[in-house]
Coordinates of C-alpha atoms and ligand atoms in Angstrom, one line a residue:
M1 CA -50.1 9.3 -19.3
P2 CA -51.2 5.7 -19.3
I3 CA -48.7 2.9 -18.5
K4 CA -47.0 1.6 -21.7
V5 CA -44.2 -0.9 -22.2
L6 CA -41.2 0.9 -23.6
A7 CA -40.0 0.3 -27.1
P8 CA -37.0 -2.0 -27.4
E9 CA -34.6 0.7 -28.6
L10 CA -35.5 2.9 -25.6
I11 CA -35.1 0.0 -23.2
S12 CA -31.6 -0.7 -24.6
K13 CA -30.6 2.9 -24.3
I14 CA -31.8 3.1 -20.7
A15 CA -29.9 -0.2 -19.9
A16 CA -26.8 1.1 -21.8
G17 CA -26.7 4.0 -19.4
E18 CA -26.3 1.7 -16.5
V19 CA -23.4 -0.3 -18.1
I20 CA -21.7 2.4 -20.1
E21 CA -21.3 5.4 -17.8
R22 CA -18.1 6.8 -19.3
P23 CA -15.3 5.9 -21.8
A24 CA -13.5 3.8 -19.2
S25 CA -16.7 1.6 -18.9
V26 CA -16.3 0.7 -22.6
V27 CA -12.7 -0.2 -22.0
K28 CA -13.7 -2.3 -18.9
E29 CA -16.3 -4.3 -20.8
L30 CA -14.2 -4.9 -23.8
T31 CA -11.2 -5.9 -21.7
E32 CA -13.3 -8.3 -19.6
N33 CA -14.5 -9.9 -22.8
S34 CA -10.9 -10.4 -24.0
L35 CA -10.0 -11.9 -20.7
D36 CA -13.0 -14.2 -20.8
A37 CA -11.9 -15.2 -24.2
G38 CA -8.7 -16.5 -22.7
A39 CA -6.5 -13.9 -24.4
S40 CA -2.8 -13.7 -23.4
Q41 CA -2.3 -10.4 -25.1
I42 CA -4.6 -7.4 -24.9
S43 CA -3.8 -4.1 -26.6
V44 CA -5.9 -1.1 -25.8
E45 CA -5.9 2.3 -27.5
A46 CA -7.9 5.4 -26.7
Q47 CA -8.0 8.8 -28.3
G48 CA -9.6 12.0 -27.1
G49 CA -10.4 10.6 -23.7
G50 CA -12.0 7.6 -25.4
I51 CA -14.7 9.8 -27.0
R52 CA -13.1 9.8 -30.4
L53 CA -11.8 6.2 -30.4
I54 CA -11.4 3.2 -28.2
G55 CA -9.9 0.0 -29.6
V56 CA -9.4 -3.2 -27.8
S57 CA -7.6 -6.1 -29.6
D58 CA -7.0 -9.5 -28.2
N59 CA -5.6 -12.9 -29.3
G60 CA -8.4 -14.8 -27.5
A61 CA -10.8 -17.4 -28.8
G62 CA -12.7 -15.2 -31.2
I63 CA -16.4 -15.3 -32.2
P64 CA -17.6 -17.7 -34.9
A65 CA -19.0 -15.9 -37.9
S66 CA -22.5 -17.3 -37.2
E67 CA -22.6 -15.7 -33.8
V68 CA -21.1 -12.2 -34.4
E69 CA -24.5 -10.7 -35.0
L70 CA -26.0 -12.4 -32.0
A71 CA -23.2 -11.1 -29.8
F72 CA -24.8 -7.6 -30.2
R73 CA -28.2 -8.7 -29.2
R74 CA -29.3 -7.9 -25.7
Y75 CA -28.9 -10.7 -23.1
A76 CA -27.0 -12.8 -25.6
T77 CA -24.1 -14.5 -23.9
S78 CA -22.0 -17.6 -24.4
K79 CA -21.1 -17.6 -20.7
I80 CA -24.2 -18.9 -18.9
S81 CA -27.2 -20.8 -20.2
N82 CA -29.4 -21.5 -17.2
I83 CA -30.3 -20.2 -13.8
S84 CA -28.1 -22.7 -11.9
E85 CA -25.1 -21.4 -13.7
L86 CA -25.9 -17.9 -12.5
E87 CA -25.0 -19.2 -9.1
K88 CA -21.5 -20.1 -10.0
I89 CA -20.1 -17.6 -12.4
S90 CA -16.4 -17.9 -13.1
S91 CA -16.3 -15.5 -16.1
L92 CA -16.1 -11.7 -15.8
G93 CA -19.1 -11.2 -18.1
F94 CA -22.4 -13.0 -18.0
R95 CA -25.2 -10.5 -18.5
G96 CA -24.9 -10.3 -22.3
E97 CA -25.3 -6.5 -22.1
A98 CA -22.0 -5.0 -22.9
L99 CA -21.7 -5.2 -26.7
P100 CA -25.4 -4.1 -27.3
S101 CA -25.0 -1.3 -24.8
I102 CA -21.9 0.0 -26.4
A103 CA -23.5 -0.3 -29.9
A104 CA -26.5 1.7 -28.6
V105 CA -24.3 4.7 -27.7
A106 CA -21.6 4.6 -30.3
E107 CA -20.4 3.4 -33.7
V108 CA -18.8 0.0 -33.4
E109 CA -16.6 -2.2 -35.7
I110 CA -15.7 -5.7 -34.8
F111 CA -13.3 -8.0 -36.6
T112 CA -12.9 -11.4 -35.1
K113 CA -11.8 -14.9 -36.0
S114 CA -12.4 -18.0 -34.0
S115 CA -10.1 -21.0 -33.8
S116 CA -12.6 -23.2 -35.5
E117 CA -12.8 -21.1 -38.6
A118 CA -10.4 -20.4 -41.5
I119 CA -11.5 -16.8 -42.1
G120 CA -12.5 -13.9 -39.9
S121 CA -15.6 -11.8 -40.0
Y122 CA -16.0 -8.1 -39.9
M123 CA -19.1 -6.2 -38.9
H124 CA -19.9 -2.4 -38.7
L125 CA -22.8 -1.1 -36.6
R126 CA -24.1 2.4 -36.4
K127 CA -26.7 3.3 -33.8
G128 CA -27.1 -0.4 -33.2
D129 CA -27.8 -1.2 -36.8
I130 CA -25.5 -3.3 -39.0
V131 CA -24.3 -1.2 -41.9
R132 CA -21.7 -3.5 -43.3
R133 CA -20.6 -7.2 -43.0
E134 CA -17.6 -8.8 -44.6
S135 CA -15.2 -11.6 -44.2
G136 CA -11.4 -11.3 -44.2
A137 CA -8.2 -12.8 -43.0
R138 CA -6.9 -12.2 -39.6
P139 CA -5.2 -14.2 -36.8
E140 CA -7.3 -15.7 -34.1
G141 CA -8.7 -13.1 -31.8
T142 CA -11.0 -10.1 -31.7
T143 CA -10.7 -6.4 -32.3
V144 CA -13.5 -4.1 -31.3
T145 CA -13.3 -0.4 -32.3
V146 CA -15.6 2.2 -30.8
H147 CA -16.0 5.6 -32.5
G148 CA -17.9 8.7 -31.5
L149 CA -19.0 7.5 -28.1
F150 CA -22.1 9.4 -26.9
R151 CA -22.1 11.4 -30.1
Y152 CA -25.9 11.3 -30.1
F153 CA -26.1 11.8 -26.3
P154 CA -25.2 15.4 -25.6
A155 CA -26.4 15.2 -22.1
R156 CA -24.0 12.3 -21.4
L157 CA -21.2 14.0 -23.2
K158 CA -21.6 17.1 -21.1
F159 CA -21.4 15.1 -17.9
L160 CA -17.9 13.7 -18.9
K161 CA -14.8 15.4 -17.6
S162 CA -11.9 16.6 -19.7
A163 CA -10.2 14.2 -22.1
S164 CA -7.2 13.9 -19.8
T165 CA -9.5 13.0 -16.8
E166 CA -11.2 10.3 -18.9
N167 CA -7.8 9.1 -20.1
S168 CA -6.7 8.8 -16.5
H169 CA -9.8 6.7 -15.7
I170 CA -8.9 4.5 -18.6
A171 CA -5.3 4.2 -17.5
N172 CA -6.3 3.3 -14.0
L173 CA -8.8 0.8 -15.2
L174 CA -6.3 -1.0 -17.3
S175 CA -3.7 -0.9 -14.5
Q176 CA -6.2 -2.7 -12.3
Y177 CA -6.7 -5.5 -14.8
A178 CA -3.0 -5.7 -15.4
L179 CA -2.6 -6.2 -11.6
A180 CA -5.3 -8.8 -11.6
F181 CA -3.9 -10.7 -14.5
P182 CA -0.1 -10.6 -14.4
E183 CA 0.1 -13.5 -16.9
V184 CA -1.6 -11.4 -19.6
K185 CA 0.5 -9.0 -21.6
F186 CA -1.3 -5.6 -21.6
S187 CA -0.5 -2.5 -23.5
L188 CA -2.2 0.9 -23.5
L189 CA -1.8 3.7 -26.0
L190 CA -3.4 7.0 -25.0
D191 CA -3.4 9.5 -27.7
K192 CA -0.7 7.5 -29.4
H193 CA 1.6 7.6 -26.4
L194 CA 2.4 4.3 -24.7
S195 CA 0.9 4.7 -21.2
L196 CA 1.4 1.1 -19.9
R197 CA 3.0 -2.1 -21.0
T198 CA 3.3 -5.3 -19.0
T199 CA 5.3 -8.3 -19.8
G200 CA 2.7 -10.9 -19.1
N201 CA 5.3 -13.1 -17.4
G202 CA 3.0 -13.8 -14.5
D203 CA 5.0 -11.9 -11.9
L204 CA 2.8 -9.5 -10.0
R205 CA 5.8 -7.6 -8.7
D206 CA 6.8 -6.9 -12.3
V207 CA 3.4 -5.4 -12.9
V208 CA 3.6 -3.3 -9.7
N209 CA 7.0 -2.1 -11.0
Q210 CA 5.4 -1.0 -14.3
I211 CA 2.6 0.8 -12.5
Y212 CA 4.1 2.2 -9.2
G213 CA 7.8 2.0 -9.9
L214 CA 10.7 0.0 -8.7
D215 CA 10.9 1.3 -5.1
V216 CA 7.3 0.3 -4.4
A217 CA 7.7 -3.0 -6.2
Q218 CA 10.7 -4.0 -4.2
A219 CA 9.3 -2.9 -0.8
M220 CA 6.0 -4.8 -1.2
L221 CA 5.4 -7.8 1.0
K222 CA 4.0 -11.0 -0.3
V223 CA 0.6 -12.2 0.8
E224 CA -0.3 -15.8 0.5
A225 CA -2.8 -17.6 2.8
M226 CA -5.4 -20.2 2.4
D227 CA -8.2 -21.5 4.6
D228 CA -11.3 -23.6 4.1
L229 CA -13.1 -20.9 2.3
T230 CA -10.7 -18.6 0.7
K231 CA -7.3 -18.2 -0.9
V232 CA -5.8 -14.7 -0.4
I233 CA -2.8 -13.7 -2.5
G234 CA -1.2 -10.5 -3.5
L235 CA 1.3 -7.9 -2.4
V236 CA 0.9 -5.3 0.4
S237 CA 3.1 -2.4 1.4
P238 CA 5.1 -2.5 4.7
P239 CA 3.9 0.1 7.2
S240 CA 6.8 2.3 6.3
L241 CA 5.2 2.8 2.9
S242 CA 1.8 4.4 2.7
R243 CA -0.3 6.8 0.7
S244 CA -2.7 9.5 1.8
N245 CA -5.7 8.1 -0.1
R246 CA -7.3 4.7 -0.9
N247 CA -6.5 4.8 -4.6
Y248 CA -3.8 2.3 -4.1
L249 CA -6.0 -0.4 -2.8
S250 CA -6.6 -2.9 -5.7
L251 CA -9.0 -5.5 -4.5
F252 CA -10.2 -8.4 -6.6
V253 CA -12.5 -11.3 -6.0
N254 CA -11.9 -14.3 -8.2
R255 CA -9.8 -11.7 -10.2
R256 CA -12.8 -9.4 -10.7
W257 CA -12.0 -5.8 -9.8
V258 CA -14.5 -4.9 -7.1
R259 CA -15.5 -2.0 -5.0
S260 CA -16.0 -3.7 -1.7
P261 CA -16.2 -1.7 1.5
L262 CA -15.8 -5.0 3.3
L263 CA -12.5 -5.8 1.7
I264 CA -11.2 -2.3 2.2
R265 CA -12.0 -2.5 5.9
A266 CA -10.4 -5.9 6.2
T267 CA -7.3 -4.6 4.5
E268 CA -7.1 -1.5 6.6
E269 CA -7.8 -3.4 9.8
A270 CA -4.7 -5.4 9.2
Y271 CA -2.7 -2.2 9.5
H272 CA -4.5 -1.1 12.6
G273 CA -2.0 0.7 14.8
L274 CA 0.7 0.5 12.2
L275 CA -0.1 3.6 10.1
M276 CA -0.6 7.2 11.1
D277 CA -4.1 8.6 10.9
G278 CA -5.0 9.5 7.3
K279 CA -2.5 7.1 5.8
H280 CA -3.5 4.1 3.7
P281 CA -1.6 1.1 2.5
I282 CA -0.8 0.1 -1.0
A283 CA -2.3 -3.3 -1.6
I284 CA -3.0 -5.7 -4.4
I285 CA -5.2 -8.5 -3.1
N286 CA -7.0 -11.2 -4.9
V287 CA -9.5 -13.3 -2.9
S288 CA -10.4 -16.5 -4.5
L289 CA -13.4 -18.4 -3.2
P290 CA -15.8 -21.0 -4.6
T291 CA -18.1 -19.3 -7.1
Q292 CA -21.2 -20.5 -5.3
E293 CA -20.0 -18.6 -2.1
L294 CA -20.6 -15.2 -3.6
D295 CA -23.1 -13.3 -5.8
V296 CA -21.7 -11.2 -8.5
N297 CA -25.0 -10.3 -10.0
V298 CA -25.6 -7.3 -7.8
H299 CA -25.2 -4.4 -10.3
P300 CA -25.0 -4.1 -14.1
T301 CA -21.3 -2.9 -13.9
K302 CA -20.5 -6.2 -12.0
A303 CA -18.2 -4.2 -9.7
Q304 CA -19.9 -5.2 -6.6
V305 CA -20.1 -8.6 -5.0
K306 CA -22.0 -10.1 -2.1
F307 CA -20.3 -12.7 0.0
H308 CA -22.4 -15.4 1.6
Y309 CA -20.0 -15.5 4.6
E310 CA -19.0 -11.9 5.0
Q311 CA -17.3 -12.2 8.4
A312 CA -15.3 -15.2 7.3
V313 CA -14.0 -13.5 4.2
F314 CA -13.2 -10.4 6.3
A315 CA -11.3 -12.5 8.8
S316 CA -9.4 -14.4 6.1
V317 CA -8.2 -11.2 4.4
E318 CA -7.3 -9.4 7.6
K319 CA -5.4 -12.5 8.8
A320 CA -3.6 -13.0 5.5
I321 CA -2.3 -9.4 5.4
K322 CA -1.4 -9.5 9.0
G323 CA 0.6 -12.6 8.3
A324 CA 2.5 -10.8 5.5
L325 CA 3.2 -7.9 7.7
A326 CA 4.6 -10.2 10.4
R327 CA 6.7 -12.1 7.9
T328 CA 8.9 -9.2 7.0
P329 CA 12.5 -10.4 6.4
L330 CA 13.6 -9.0 9.8
A331 CA 10.7 -10.6 11.6
R332 CA 11.9 -14.0 10.6
S333 CA 15.0 -13.7 12.7
K334 CA 14.8 -16.3 15.5
A335 CA 13.7 -15.1 18.9
V336 CA 16.2 -15.9 21.5
P337 CA 14.8 -17.7 24.5
F338 CA 15.3 -16.5 28.0
S339 CA 14.2 -17.8 31.3
V340 CA 10.7 -16.7 31.8
S341 CA 10.7 -17.4 35.5
S342 CA 13.0 -14.4 36.0
W343 CA 10.6 -12.2 34.1
Q344 CA 8.9 -9.6 36.1
W345 CA 8.2 -5.8 36.1
Q346 CA 11.2 -4.0 37.3
S347 CA 12.4 -0.4 37.4
P348 CA 14.9 0.6 34.7
Q349 CA 17.6 0.8 37.3
M350 CA 17.0 -2.7 38.5
I351 CA 17.1 -3.9 34.9
R352 CA 20.5 -2.4 34.5
D353 CA 21.8 -3.8 37.8
N354 CA 20.5 -7.3 36.9
E355 CA 21.7 -7.1 33.4
P356 CA 23.5 -10.4 33.0
T357 CA 20.8 -12.6 34.3
F358 CA 17.7 -10.6 33.7
I359 CA 17.9 -8.9 30.3
A360 CA 16.9 -11.1 27.4
P361 CA 20.1 -11.5 25.4
L362 CA 18.5 -10.0 22.4
P363 CA 20.5 -10.4 19.2
A364 CA 21.6 -7.5 17.2
V365 CA 18.9 -7.9 14.6
G366 CA 16.1 -5.8 13.4
L367 CA 12.6 -5.7 14.7
P368 CA 9.4 -7.2 13.4
V369 CA 6.4 -5.0 12.8
L370 CA 5.0 -4.2 16.3
R371 CA 1.5 -3.2 17.3
V372 CA 1.2 -0.7 20.2
L373 CA -1.1 -1.9 23.0
G374 CA -0.5 0.8 25.6
Q375 CA 1.8 2.6 27.9
L376 CA 3.0 1.4 31.3
A377 CA 3.9 3.8 34.1
S378 CA 4.3 6.6 31.5
T379 CA 7.7 5.0 30.8
Y380 CA 7.3 1.8 28.8
I381 CA 5.4 1.1 25.6
I382 CA 3.7 -2.3 25.6
A383 CA 3.5 -3.8 22.1
E384 CA 2.8 -7.1 20.5
G385 CA 4.6 -8.6 17.6
P386 CA 4.4 -11.9 15.7
E387 CA 6.7 -13.4 18.3
G388 CA 4.9 -12.3 21.4
L389 CA 5.0 -9.3 23.8
Y390 CA 7.5 -6.4 23.8
L391 CA 8.1 -3.9 26.6
I392 CA 9.9 -0.9 25.2
D393 CA 11.7 1.7 27.2
Q394 CA 10.5 4.9 25.6
H395 CA 13.5 7.0 26.5
A396 CA 16.1 4.4 25.4
A397 CA 14.2 3.7 22.2
H398 CA 13.9 7.3 21.3
E399 CA 17.6 7.8 22.1
R400 CA 18.4 5.1 19.6
I401 CA 16.3 6.7 16.9
L402 CA 17.7 10.2 17.4
H403 CA 21.2 9.0 17.7
D404 CA 21.0 7.1 14.4
R405 CA 19.3 9.9 12.6
I406 CA 21.8 12.5 13.8
L407 CA 24.7 10.3 12.6
A408 CA 23.0 9.5 9.3
Q409 CA 22.4 13.2 8.5
W410 CA 26.0 14.0 9.5
A411 CA 27.4 11.1 7.4
Q412 CA 25.4 12.2 4.4
K413 CA 26.4 15.9 5.0
E414 CA 22.7 16.7 5.1
V415 CA 22.3 18.0 8.7
E416 CA 19.1 19.9 9.0
V417 CA 19.9 23.1 10.9
Q418 CA 17.5 25.2 12.9
G419 CA 18.5 28.8 13.4
L420 CA 17.3 30.3 16.7
L421 CA 15.5 33.6 16.6
Q422 CA 16.4 33.9 20.3
P423 CA 20.0 32.7 20.7
I424 CA 20.5 30.7 23.9
S425 CA 23.4 31.8 26.1
C426 CA 25.4 29.4 28.2
E427 CA 28.3 29.6 30.5
L428 CA 31.2 27.1 30.0
S429 CA 33.8 25.9 32.4
P430 CA 37.4 26.7 31.3
A431 CA 37.9 23.1 30.3
Q432 CA 34.7 23.1 28.3
E433 CA 35.7 26.3 26.7
E434 CA 38.9 24.8 25.5
T435 CA 37.2 21.7 24.3
L436 CA 34.8 23.9 22.4
K437 CA 37.6 25.9 20.8
A438 CA 39.3 22.7 19.7
N439 CA 36.2 21.2 18.3
K440 CA 34.3 24.2 16.8
D441 CA 34.5 22.9 13.3
I442 CA 33.3 19.5 14.3
L443 CA 30.3 20.9 16.1
T444 CA 29.4 23.0 13.0
Q445 CA 29.3 19.9 11.0
F446 CA 26.5 18.7 13.3
G447 CA 24.6 21.9 12.9
L448 CA 25.7 23.6 16.1
T449 CA 26.7 27.3 15.7
I450 CA 28.2 28.7 18.8
E451 CA 29.7 32.2 19.2
P452 CA 31.8 33.7 22.0
F453 CA 29.9 36.3 24.0
G454 CA 32.2 37.7 26.6
H455 CA 34.0 35.9 29.4
R456 CA 33.3 32.2 28.9
S457 CA 29.9 33.0 27.8
Y458 CA 28.7 31.7 24.5
L459 CA 25.7 32.2 22.3
I460 CA 24.1 29.2 20.7
R461 CA 22.7 30.5 17.4
A462 CA 21.7 27.3 15.6
V463 CA 21.1 23.7 16.6
P464 CA 20.4 20.5 14.7
A465 CA 16.7 20.4 13.8
L466 CA 16.4 16.9 15.1
I467 CA 17.1 17.8 18.7
M468 CA 15.0 19.5 21.4
K469 CA 16.5 23.0 21.9
A470 CA 15.0 23.1 25.4
N471 CA 17.7 20.9 26.7
I472 CA 20.5 22.2 24.6
I473 CA 22.5 23.6 27.5
E474 CA 22.6 20.3 29.3
A475 CA 23.4 18.5 26.0
M476 CA 26.3 21.0 25.3
G477 CA 27.7 20.4 28.7
M478 CA 27.7 16.6 28.4
L479 CA 28.9 16.8 24.8
L480 CA 32.0 18.9 25.7
D481 CA 32.7 16.8 28.7
S482 CA 32.6 13.6 26.8
L483 CA 34.7 15.0 24.0
A484 CA 37.3 15.9 26.6
A485 CA 37.2 12.5 28.3
K486 CA 40.5 10.8 27.5
D487 CA 39.6 7.4 28.8
D488 CA 36.7 7.0 26.5
V489 CA 37.7 5.6 23.1
A490 CA 34.4 6.2 21.3
P491 CA 34.9 8.3 18.2
W492 CA 34.0 12.0 18.5
E493 CA 31.0 11.8 16.2
E494 CA 29.7 9.0 18.3
K495 CA 30.1 11.1 21.5
I496 CA 28.3 14.1 19.9
A497 CA 25.4 12.0 18.6
Q498 CA 25.1 10.3 22.0
S499 CA 25.0 13.5 23.9
L500 CA 22.6 15.2 21.6
A501 CA 20.3 12.2 21.5
C502 CA 20.4 11.6 25.3
H503 CA 19.2 15.1 26.1
S504 CA 16.6 15.3 23.4
A505 CA 14.9 12.0 23.8
I506 CA 11.6 11.8 25.5
R507 CA 11.9 11.1 29.2
A508 CA 10.6 8.3 31.4
G509 CA 7.4 9.6 33.0
Q510 CA 6.2 11.4 30.0
Q511 CA 2.8 10.4 28.9
L512 CA 2.6 9.6 25.2
S513 CA -0.4 9.6 22.9
D514 CA -1.2 6.5 20.9
E515 CA 0.0 8.3 17.8
E516 CA 3.3 9.2 19.4
M517 CA 3.9 5.7 20.5
R518 CA 3.1 4.3 17.1
E519 CA 5.4 6.7 15.4
L520 CA 8.2 5.9 17.9
I521 CA 7.8 2.2 17.3
R522 CA 7.7 2.7 13.5
Q523 CA 10.9 4.6 13.6
L524 CA 12.5 2.1 16.0
E525 CA 11.6 -0.7 13.5
Q526 CA 13.8 1.1 11.0
A527 CA 16.9 1.3 13.2
Q528 CA 19.8 -1.0 12.5
Q529 CA 20.2 -1.9 16.1
P530 CA 16.7 -1.3 17.6
R531 CA 17.3 -3.5 20.6
T532 CA 20.0 -1.4 22.3
C533 CA 20.3 2.3 23.1
P534 CA 23.5 4.1 22.0
H535 CA 25.0 3.4 25.3
G536 CA 24.5 -0.3 24.8
R537 CA 21.6 -0.8 27.2
P538 CA 18.5 -2.6 26.1
T539 CA 15.6 -0.7 24.6
M540 CA 13.3 -3.5 25.2
I541 CA 12.3 -6.8 26.8
H542 CA 10.8 -9.5 24.7
L543 CA 8.5 -12.2 26.0
S544 CA 8.0 -14.7 23.2
S545 CA 4.7 -16.4 22.5
H546 CA 6.4 -19.6 23.5
Q547 CA 7.4 -18.2 26.8
L548 CA 3.9 -16.9 27.4
E549 CA 2.4 -20.3 26.6
K550 CA 4.8 -22.0 28.9
E551 CA 4.3 -19.5 31.8
F552 CA 0.5 -20.0 31.5
G553 CA 0.9 -23.7 31.5
R554 CA -0.6 -24.0 28.0
I555 CA 2.4 -26.1 27.0
S556 CA 4.9 -28.0 29.1
Ligands
ADP1 P1 -21.2 -11.1 -21.8 O1 -19.7 -10.8 -21.7 O2 -21.9 -10.7 -20.6 O3 -21.5 -12.5 -22.3 P2 -21.1 -9.2 -24.0 O4 -22.2 -8.4 -24.6 O5 -20.0 -8.5 -23.4 O6 -21.8 -10.1 -22.9 O7 -20.6 -10.2 -25.1 C1 -21.5 -11.1 -25.7 C2 -20.8 -12.3 -26.2 O8 -19.9 -12.0 -27.2 C3 -19.9 -13.0 -25.1 O9 -20.7 -13.9 -24.4 C4 -18.9 -13.7 -26.0 O10 -19.4 -14.9 -26.4 C5 -18.8 -12.8 -27.2 N1 -17.6 -12.0 -27.1 C6 -17.6 -10.7 -26.9 N2 -16.3 -10.2 -26.9 C7 -15.5 -11.2 -27.2 C8 -14.1 -11.4 -27.4 N3 -13.2 -10.3 -27.3 N4 -13.6 -12.6 -27.7 C9 -14.5 -13.6 -27.9 N5 -15.8 -13.6 -27.7 C10 -16.3 -12.4 -27.4
MG2 MG1 -18.9 -8.9 -21.6

């Protein structure tokens, strides 16, 4: 076949295929137009997965009657007029392709009124041709209704998924725009059911509440950072809150929803060492930068951007999120100074002996988010936080975690019990036997089921799921002895929790994987008193950034 230039209708259909891939693409283009028109209210409706009907209504600037027809012409746009403007696009649309593309694959009605005119105009297009034009009264704004999408494109229809899948794409899309524009009041009706409604009060957290629920909304940390090139704002989840896929990463550039591997990597890098493998954060991040510093004209869907200074943008985003993670409310608690000249590596025993002078008098406050750097002598975890270096005693830290969890489960009457297929037998001293008899019910409350088995022998049939059953005999011995101790005024539940935790906690000298260390630190961060073990000894030594700087002579 010889080379021929394609007929205009064919060109527009090929082009439409790039822009309008599925019903959600129609919703995207129409919503972007409404946002570009400065709307403060956008109502979207879809039926039958968007195939039967899509309607988008806004209270934006509207289109003057004389331009309505033009709006459906290919490459007709009010948003740019010359090549220099292509370099600094601030609107979401600019290619002048959406309306003609939609009209090429569906039946379209538009009813619009601009502020400069007294009356609105209505137009009906079928297969791209105008079949009716009228004028009529309506408030300022635009309503575009799309019927029978892809009706004449069976191949495209076949490629679409079920109506409910298409609906979920639409719902996700509108959620993204709602997150990007908290000051706009969005509503979405899917098959006549209200799927989403935002208040438009400008508060991103409120939008997150509407989309992800109150728990997520309350837990999210505020991101706000500015440098020479970018302004990064949004909300990110604390490390304790994560998801097993990346669908919860909402990334925007100048409020354009983008698919940017660079921004995904920057976001996830900020969580490096804080999340378990396979876990991903929830993040809503908008990166603002001067329009001439990026190219949005990469693809017809405008969902990709190219940054001129990729590394700088990457660094800004990573830093902004790291800053938010470090600024958790607990992290803000003031670090207490201690004399750095006395700071040196010492054995745990020496630490205890030197307690009054050596141990940093750490206050009874929570921990900031810590990043694990490594393990020292198979005994201490080295970590960095916003306020410097932390050296954590793995045994003491784990003891604290187990102790708190054992007590919490007991207090909530939700002790997880592990029945033993092979009961463990133990021999008790007469005193221990008496203590056991006197405290049998109490021990049952903690998940310990112990039965007599002949002369001072006992069978342990069930243990709390939290503890390590390997050391249960030692733990039982300590537990009964401490319950019997008259001079110790600690409440009995405290004694039980301490004994069980002490013998189940990982030991000094045990090598830990990175994952295990991270998990340990993550759990420690959640403890009420992470800085001391249940016996009151410190779980960590903190060397603040200030102390480091002083020690290295960076400051006097
Ligand atoms: P683009 O958005 O790239 O300019 P479109 O085909 O989406 O191209 O729209 C063409 C033009 O129609 C826009 O430039 C704008 O002037 C006008 N327009 C479309 N939708 C609306 C709307 N909801 N409100 C006001 N004007 C609109
Ligand atoms: Mg557009």
